[in-house]
XYZ file of C-alpha atoms in Angstrom:
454
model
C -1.327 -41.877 -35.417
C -5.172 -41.668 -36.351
C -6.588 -44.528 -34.848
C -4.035 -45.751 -32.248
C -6.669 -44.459 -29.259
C -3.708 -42.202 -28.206
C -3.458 -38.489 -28.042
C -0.363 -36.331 -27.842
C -1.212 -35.274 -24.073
C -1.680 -38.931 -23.092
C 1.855 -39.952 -24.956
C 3.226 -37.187 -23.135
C 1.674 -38.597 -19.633
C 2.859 -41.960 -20.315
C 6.485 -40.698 -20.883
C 6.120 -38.857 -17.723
C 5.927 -35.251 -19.088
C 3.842 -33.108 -17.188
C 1.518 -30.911 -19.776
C 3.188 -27.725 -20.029
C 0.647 -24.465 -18.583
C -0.656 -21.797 -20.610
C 0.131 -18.045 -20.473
C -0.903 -16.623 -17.377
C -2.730 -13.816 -19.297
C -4.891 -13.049 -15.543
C -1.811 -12.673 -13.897
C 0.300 -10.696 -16.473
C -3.017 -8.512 -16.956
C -2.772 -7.579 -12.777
C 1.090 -7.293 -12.849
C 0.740 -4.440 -16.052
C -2.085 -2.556 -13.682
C -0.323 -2.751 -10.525
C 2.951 -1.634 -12.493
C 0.833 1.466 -13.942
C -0.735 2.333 -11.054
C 2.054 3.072 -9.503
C 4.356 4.176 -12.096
C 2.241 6.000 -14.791
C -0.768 6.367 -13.230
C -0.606 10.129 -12.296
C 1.318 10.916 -15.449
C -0.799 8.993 -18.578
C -4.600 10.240 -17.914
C -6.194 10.451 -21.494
C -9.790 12.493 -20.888
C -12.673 10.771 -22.367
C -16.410 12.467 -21.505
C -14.910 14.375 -18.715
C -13.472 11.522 -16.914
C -9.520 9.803 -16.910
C -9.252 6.602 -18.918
C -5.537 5.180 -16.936
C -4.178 1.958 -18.211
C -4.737 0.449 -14.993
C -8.199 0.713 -15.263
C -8.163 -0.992 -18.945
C -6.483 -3.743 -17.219
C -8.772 -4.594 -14.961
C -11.194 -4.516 -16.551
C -9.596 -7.325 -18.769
C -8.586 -9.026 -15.753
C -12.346 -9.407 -14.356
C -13.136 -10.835 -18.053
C -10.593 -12.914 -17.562
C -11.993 -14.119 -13.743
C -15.452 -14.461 -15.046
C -13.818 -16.832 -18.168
C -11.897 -19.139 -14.433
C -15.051 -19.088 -12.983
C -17.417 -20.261 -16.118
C -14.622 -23.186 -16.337
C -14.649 -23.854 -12.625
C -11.054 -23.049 -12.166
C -12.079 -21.453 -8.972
C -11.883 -23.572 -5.772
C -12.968 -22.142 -2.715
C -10.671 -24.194 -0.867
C -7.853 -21.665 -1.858
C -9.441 -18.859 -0.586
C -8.736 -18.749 3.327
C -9.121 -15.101 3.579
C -12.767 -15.182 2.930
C -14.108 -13.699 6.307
C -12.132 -10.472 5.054
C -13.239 -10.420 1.919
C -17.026 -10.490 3.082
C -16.248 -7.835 5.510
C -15.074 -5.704 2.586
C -18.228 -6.881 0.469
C -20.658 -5.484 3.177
C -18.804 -2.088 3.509
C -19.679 -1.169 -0.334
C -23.053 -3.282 0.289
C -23.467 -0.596 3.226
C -21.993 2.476 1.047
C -24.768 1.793 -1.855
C -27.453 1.879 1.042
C -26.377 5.263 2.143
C -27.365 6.978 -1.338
C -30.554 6.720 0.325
C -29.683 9.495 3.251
C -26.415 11.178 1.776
C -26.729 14.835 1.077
C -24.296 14.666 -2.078
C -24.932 11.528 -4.428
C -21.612 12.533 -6.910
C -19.835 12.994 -4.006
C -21.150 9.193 -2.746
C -20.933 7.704 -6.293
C -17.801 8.541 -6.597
C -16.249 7.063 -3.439
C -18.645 4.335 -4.291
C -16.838 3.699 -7.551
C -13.057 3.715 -5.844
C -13.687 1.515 -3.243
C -15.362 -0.985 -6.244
C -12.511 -0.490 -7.936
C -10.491 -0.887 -4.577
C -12.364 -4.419 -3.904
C -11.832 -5.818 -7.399
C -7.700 -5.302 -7.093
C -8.099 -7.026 -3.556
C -10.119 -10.023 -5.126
C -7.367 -10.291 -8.002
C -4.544 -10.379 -5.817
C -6.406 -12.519 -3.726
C -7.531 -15.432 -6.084
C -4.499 -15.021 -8.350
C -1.604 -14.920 -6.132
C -2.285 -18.237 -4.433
C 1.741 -19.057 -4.757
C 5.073 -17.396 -3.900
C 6.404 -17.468 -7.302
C 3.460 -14.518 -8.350
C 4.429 -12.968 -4.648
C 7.908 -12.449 -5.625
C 6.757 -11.022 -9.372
C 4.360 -8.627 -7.815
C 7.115 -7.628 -5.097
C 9.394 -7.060 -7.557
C 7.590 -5.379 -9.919
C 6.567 -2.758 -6.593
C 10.000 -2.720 -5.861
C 10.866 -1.591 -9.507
C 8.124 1.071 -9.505
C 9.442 2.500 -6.126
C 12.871 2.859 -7.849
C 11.288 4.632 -10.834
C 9.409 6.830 -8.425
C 12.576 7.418 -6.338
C 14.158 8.477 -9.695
C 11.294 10.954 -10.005
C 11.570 12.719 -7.017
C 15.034 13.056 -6.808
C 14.506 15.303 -9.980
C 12.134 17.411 -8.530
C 14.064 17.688 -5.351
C 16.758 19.142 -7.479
C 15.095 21.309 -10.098
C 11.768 22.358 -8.893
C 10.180 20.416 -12.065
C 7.316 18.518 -11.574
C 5.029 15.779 -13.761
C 1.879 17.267 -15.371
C -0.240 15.467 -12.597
C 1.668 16.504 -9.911
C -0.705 18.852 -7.397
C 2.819 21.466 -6.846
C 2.411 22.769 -10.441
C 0.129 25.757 -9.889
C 0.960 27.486 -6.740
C 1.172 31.392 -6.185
C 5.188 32.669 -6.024
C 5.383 32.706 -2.308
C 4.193 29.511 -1.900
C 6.312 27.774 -4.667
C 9.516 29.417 -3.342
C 9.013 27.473 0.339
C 8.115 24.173 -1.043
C 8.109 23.863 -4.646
C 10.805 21.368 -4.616
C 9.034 19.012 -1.996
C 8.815 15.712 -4.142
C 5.258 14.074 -5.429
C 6.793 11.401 -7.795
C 3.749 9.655 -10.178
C 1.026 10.260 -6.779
C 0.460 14.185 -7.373
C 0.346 14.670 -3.971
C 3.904 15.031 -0.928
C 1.252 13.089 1.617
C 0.402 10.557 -0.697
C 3.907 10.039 -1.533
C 4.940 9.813 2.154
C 2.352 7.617 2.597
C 3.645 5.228 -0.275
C 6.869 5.563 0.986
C 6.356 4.275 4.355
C 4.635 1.215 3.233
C 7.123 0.510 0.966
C 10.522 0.974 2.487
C 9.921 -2.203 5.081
C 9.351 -4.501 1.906
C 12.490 -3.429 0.309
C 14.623 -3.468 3.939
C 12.971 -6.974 4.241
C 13.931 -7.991 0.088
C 17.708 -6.733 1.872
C 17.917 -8.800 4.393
C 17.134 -11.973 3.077
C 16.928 -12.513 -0.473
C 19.917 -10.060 -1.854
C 23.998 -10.431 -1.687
C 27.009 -8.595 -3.729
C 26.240 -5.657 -5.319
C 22.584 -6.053 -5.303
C 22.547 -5.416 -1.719
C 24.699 -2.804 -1.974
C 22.469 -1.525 -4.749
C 18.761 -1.889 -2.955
C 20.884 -0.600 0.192
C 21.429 2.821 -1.750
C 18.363 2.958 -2.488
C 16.557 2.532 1.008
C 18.896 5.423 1.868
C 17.876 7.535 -1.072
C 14.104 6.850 0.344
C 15.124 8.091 3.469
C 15.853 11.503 2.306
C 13.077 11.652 -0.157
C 10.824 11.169 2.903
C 12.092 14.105 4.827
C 12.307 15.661 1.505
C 8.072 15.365 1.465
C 7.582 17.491 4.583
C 5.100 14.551 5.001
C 5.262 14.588 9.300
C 3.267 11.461 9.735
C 5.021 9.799 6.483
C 8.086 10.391 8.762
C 7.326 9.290 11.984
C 6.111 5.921 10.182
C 9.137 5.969 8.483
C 11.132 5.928 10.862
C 9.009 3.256 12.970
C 9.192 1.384 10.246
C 12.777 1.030 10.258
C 12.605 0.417 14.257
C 9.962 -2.818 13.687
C 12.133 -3.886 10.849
C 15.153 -3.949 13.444
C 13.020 -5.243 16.167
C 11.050 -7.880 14.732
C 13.390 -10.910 14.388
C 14.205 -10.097 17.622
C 10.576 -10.152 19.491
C 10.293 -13.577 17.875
C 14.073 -14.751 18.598
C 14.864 -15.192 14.938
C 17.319 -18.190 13.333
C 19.572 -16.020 11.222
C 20.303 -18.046 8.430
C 23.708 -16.479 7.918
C 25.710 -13.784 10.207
C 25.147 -10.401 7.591
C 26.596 -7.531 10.394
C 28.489 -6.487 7.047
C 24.969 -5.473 5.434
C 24.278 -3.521 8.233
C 27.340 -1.590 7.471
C 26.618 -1.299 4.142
C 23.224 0.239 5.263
C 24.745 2.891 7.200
C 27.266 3.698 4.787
C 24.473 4.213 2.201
C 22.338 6.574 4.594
C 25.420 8.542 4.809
C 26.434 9.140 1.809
C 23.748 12.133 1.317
C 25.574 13.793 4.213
C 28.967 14.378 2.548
C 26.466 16.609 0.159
C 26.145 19.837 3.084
C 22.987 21.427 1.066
C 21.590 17.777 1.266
C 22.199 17.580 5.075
C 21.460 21.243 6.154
C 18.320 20.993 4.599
C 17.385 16.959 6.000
C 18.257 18.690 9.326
C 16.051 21.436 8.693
C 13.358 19.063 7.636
C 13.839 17.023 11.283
C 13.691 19.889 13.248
C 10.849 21.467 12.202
C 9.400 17.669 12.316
C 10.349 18.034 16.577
C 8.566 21.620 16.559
C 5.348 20.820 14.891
C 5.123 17.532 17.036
C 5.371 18.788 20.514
C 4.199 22.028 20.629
C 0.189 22.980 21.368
C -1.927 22.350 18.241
C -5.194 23.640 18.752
C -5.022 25.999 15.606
C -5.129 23.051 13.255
C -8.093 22.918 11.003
C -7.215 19.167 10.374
C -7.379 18.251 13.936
C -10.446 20.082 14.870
C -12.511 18.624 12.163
C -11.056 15.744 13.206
C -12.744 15.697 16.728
C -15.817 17.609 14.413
C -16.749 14.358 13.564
C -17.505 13.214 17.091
C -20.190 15.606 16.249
C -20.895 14.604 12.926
C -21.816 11.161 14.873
C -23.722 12.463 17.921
C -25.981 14.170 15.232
C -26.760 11.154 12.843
C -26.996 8.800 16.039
C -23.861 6.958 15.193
C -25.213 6.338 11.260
C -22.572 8.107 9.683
C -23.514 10.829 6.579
C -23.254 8.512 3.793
C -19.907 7.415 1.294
C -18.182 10.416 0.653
C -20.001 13.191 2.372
C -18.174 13.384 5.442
C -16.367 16.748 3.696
C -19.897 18.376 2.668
C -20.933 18.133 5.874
C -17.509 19.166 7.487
C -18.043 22.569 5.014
C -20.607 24.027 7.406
C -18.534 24.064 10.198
C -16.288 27.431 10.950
C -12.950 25.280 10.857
C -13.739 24.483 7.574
C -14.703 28.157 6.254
C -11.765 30.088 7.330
C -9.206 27.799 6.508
C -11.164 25.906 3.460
C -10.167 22.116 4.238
C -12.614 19.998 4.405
C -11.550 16.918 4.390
C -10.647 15.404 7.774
C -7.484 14.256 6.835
C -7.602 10.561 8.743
C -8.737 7.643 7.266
C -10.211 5.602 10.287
C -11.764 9.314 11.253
C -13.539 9.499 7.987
C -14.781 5.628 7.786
C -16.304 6.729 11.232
C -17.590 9.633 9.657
C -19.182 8.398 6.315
C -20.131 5.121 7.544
C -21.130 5.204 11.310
C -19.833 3.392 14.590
C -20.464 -0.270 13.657
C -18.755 0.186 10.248
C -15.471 1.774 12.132
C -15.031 -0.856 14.893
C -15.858 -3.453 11.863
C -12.724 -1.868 10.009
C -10.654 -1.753 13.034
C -11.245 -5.075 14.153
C -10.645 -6.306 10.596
C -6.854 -4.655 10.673
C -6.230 -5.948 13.984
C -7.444 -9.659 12.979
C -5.546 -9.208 9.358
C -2.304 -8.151 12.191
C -2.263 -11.135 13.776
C -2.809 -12.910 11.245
C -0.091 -12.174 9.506
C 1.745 -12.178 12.768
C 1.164 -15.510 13.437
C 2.337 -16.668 10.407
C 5.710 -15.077 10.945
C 6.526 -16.344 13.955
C 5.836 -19.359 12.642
C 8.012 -19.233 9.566
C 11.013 -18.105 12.178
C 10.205 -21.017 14.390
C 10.906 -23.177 11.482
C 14.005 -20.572 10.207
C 12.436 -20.861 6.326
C 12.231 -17.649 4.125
C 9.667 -14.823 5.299
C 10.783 -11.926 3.251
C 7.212 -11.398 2.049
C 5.397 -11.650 5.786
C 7.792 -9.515 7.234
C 7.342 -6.614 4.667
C 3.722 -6.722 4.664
C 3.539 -7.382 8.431
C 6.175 -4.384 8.953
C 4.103 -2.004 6.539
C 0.474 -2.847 8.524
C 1.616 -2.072 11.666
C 2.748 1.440 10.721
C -0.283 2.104 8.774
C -2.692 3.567 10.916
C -0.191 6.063 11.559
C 0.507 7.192 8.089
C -2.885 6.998 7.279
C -3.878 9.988 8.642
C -1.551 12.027 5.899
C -3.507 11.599 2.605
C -6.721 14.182 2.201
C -8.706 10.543 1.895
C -7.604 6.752 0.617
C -10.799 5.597 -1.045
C -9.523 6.847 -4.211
C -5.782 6.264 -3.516
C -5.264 3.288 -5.728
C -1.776 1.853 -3.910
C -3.846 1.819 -1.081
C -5.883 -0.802 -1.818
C -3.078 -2.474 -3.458
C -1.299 -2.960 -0.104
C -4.473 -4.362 1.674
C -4.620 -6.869 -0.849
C -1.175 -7.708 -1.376
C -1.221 -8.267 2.511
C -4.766 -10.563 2.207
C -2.586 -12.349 -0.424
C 0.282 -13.306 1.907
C -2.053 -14.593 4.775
C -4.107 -16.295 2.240
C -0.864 -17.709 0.430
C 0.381 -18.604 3.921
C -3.301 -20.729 4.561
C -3.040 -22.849 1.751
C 0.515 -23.544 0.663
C 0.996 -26.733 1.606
C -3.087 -27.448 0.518
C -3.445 -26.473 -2.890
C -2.534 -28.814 -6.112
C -1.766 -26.259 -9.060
C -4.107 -27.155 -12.370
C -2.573 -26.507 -15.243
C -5.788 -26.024 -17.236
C -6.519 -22.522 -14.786
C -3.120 -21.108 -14.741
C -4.193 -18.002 -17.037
């Protein structure tokens, strides 16, 4: 009543009835762009002045509006935010990359990296700040999980006809070339490497969503489809993408047992039910002739000499690249235009290095490398840490052991892709695994407000 001194919200106290949050417009923004990313991404690309508007973009865009709007109202507490040291390493490294426009040779080439790795840093901040509890974990897991299935979907149809999307980077080839690997599978990422290297970060988040958090037929359903990802990633030709693959499987089997897990319940019959899925494909023979194919050739290219690959000797061409610019690096993105002069890079016309950690070193000098390595290996243990901690205590850790799983193969499939900086899901997975750590910091220290929960 006007008058009494009372307002609904304070009746609603009285009673005991906590105020009921707003829509999480922030967080529903960030779950549409990491959805797109890696979903539509390579398939929606509307041209506007020569460059790709994708939805992803749109969103975050909205989402940073939406941060700005938190931060005006002081819904931002830097109390929640345990992760910071990594955060201002990452902050320095683009601080450092605008420098260099000052010495690199090609400023498009530098703008342009520039631009991903901004973009790169804003998902990481997102995912950071906004997925301070499990709950929004779980949404984002599941929403990569869902993605992976769509992309699964995807390349099992071009496995089997030899169809690609429009974005895919198979469409194009000469005859001869299309005949020996015009079925090898790009999904929504245009590219077999990328898609290996997607695939290896994500199978150890679904094998961990398996073993704890799924029973019935939905573990006999997320089972299939591990197995399905299994063949895709021989189907990719992808080597790395396949070793870390299949290490990834190994640390998944290994790691409750380096930390002398509590199993909550016995689930031998899951294992089963993970076997029986792998080998399903094999009752198909032109399914397991060519898988076999795929593994041997895998063994050949492995162990015998390589000195005639382009990729590894501009590879050790950078140790060059360094002695010449006194350890400064060329500048963002012009580790390939300087790579061009070299003969490895005329005859065979690659000029990329092919290795992420060897192009940071490259673009960005000594101090920046052993600043990115020691961020990984502090980022390791601490996500390490906090899962032998959770198994000490025998609570949940289906989200620590997926991302934990996934970083420790990385540096290995890293070296796949052409370059990451503008490989959006990479940056995705460094900040959904900064959002775990910093999730694991504060859980038990953070009071949700009500008044910030857009």
């Amino acid at each position: 009543m006007a008058g009494s001194g009372h307002t609904a919200d304070a009746d609603l106290a009285g009673r005991g009835v906590a105020r009921r949050p707003g829509v999480p417009w922030g967080r529903m923004c960030l779950t549409g762009a990491v959805f797109d990313a890696m979903l539509t991404g390579g398939v929606v690309q509307v041209p506007l002045a020569g460059a790709h508007v994708m939805g992803y973009r749109l969103l975050l865009l909205a989402c940073a509006l939406i941060l700005a709007i938190e931060a005006a109202m002081g819904c931002l507490r830097r109390r929640d935010l345990r992760v910071g040291g990594f955060l201002a390493f990452l902050a320095a490294w683009i601080g450092l990359a605008v420098l260099s426009l000052g010495w690199a040779a090609d400023t498009d080439s530098a703008l342009r990296q520039i631009y991903f790795m901004a973009e790169g840093l804003a998902f990481i901040v997102l995912l950071v700040v906004w997925l301070g509890s499990d709950r929004w974990l779980e949404r984002i897991s599941l929403v990569w999980l869902l993605a992976f299935v769509g992309n699964l979907v995807v390349a099992m149809w071009e496995a089997s006809t030899g169809n690609h999307l429009p974005g895919s980077g198979m469409l194009g080839m000469d005859e001869v070339y299309a005949d020996l690997i015009g079925r090898t599978p790009s999904a929504t990422f245009g590219n077999p490497n990328n898609f290996a290297f997607y695939l290896a970060l994500t199978i150890p988040m679904a094998l961990a969503w398996w073993r704890y958090r799924v029973d019935g037929w939905r573990a006999a359903a997320l089972g299939t489809v591990v197995g399905v990802s299994l063949f895709v990633m021989v189907a990719t030709r992808g080597r790395l993408g396949i070793v870390a693959g299949m290490a990834g499987v190994a640390g998944w089997l290994l790691l409750p047992r380096l930390t002398g897990a509590i199993q909550l319940r016995k689930r031998r019959w899951k294992m089963l039910l993970l076997l029986s899925a792998v080998a399903i494909p094999f009752f198909f023979t032109d399914i397991a002739a060519k898988a076999w194919d795929r593994m041997v050739s895998l063994r050949t290219s492995l162990t015998r000499e390589r000195t005639d690959d382009p990729r590894l000797q501009l590879q050790l061409e950078v140790i060059d690249v360094l002695r010449r610019t006194k350890g400064l690096g060329v500048g963002a993105g012009n580790i390939g235009t300087y790579l061009a002069g070299y003969p490895y890079s005329q005859e065979s016309g690659i000029t990329d290095p092919h290795g992420w950690w060897v192009e940071i070193a490259g673009n960005y000098g000594v101090l920046t490398f052993v600043g990115y390595t020691v961020f990984y290996a502090f980022l390791v243990r601490g996500l390490w840490r906090a899962y032998r901690r959770q198994t000490r205590r025998g609570t949940d850790r289906t989200l620590l052991e997926g991302a934990l799983i996934g970083l420790i193969v990385f540096p290995v499939v890293s070296f796949g892709p052409s370059s990451l900086a503008g490989f959006v899901f990479h940056w995705f997975f460094l900040g959904y695994c900064l959002a775990v750590l910093n999730n694991y910091r504060v859980r038990h220290l953070s009071i949700p407000d009500s008044v910030c929960q857009s």
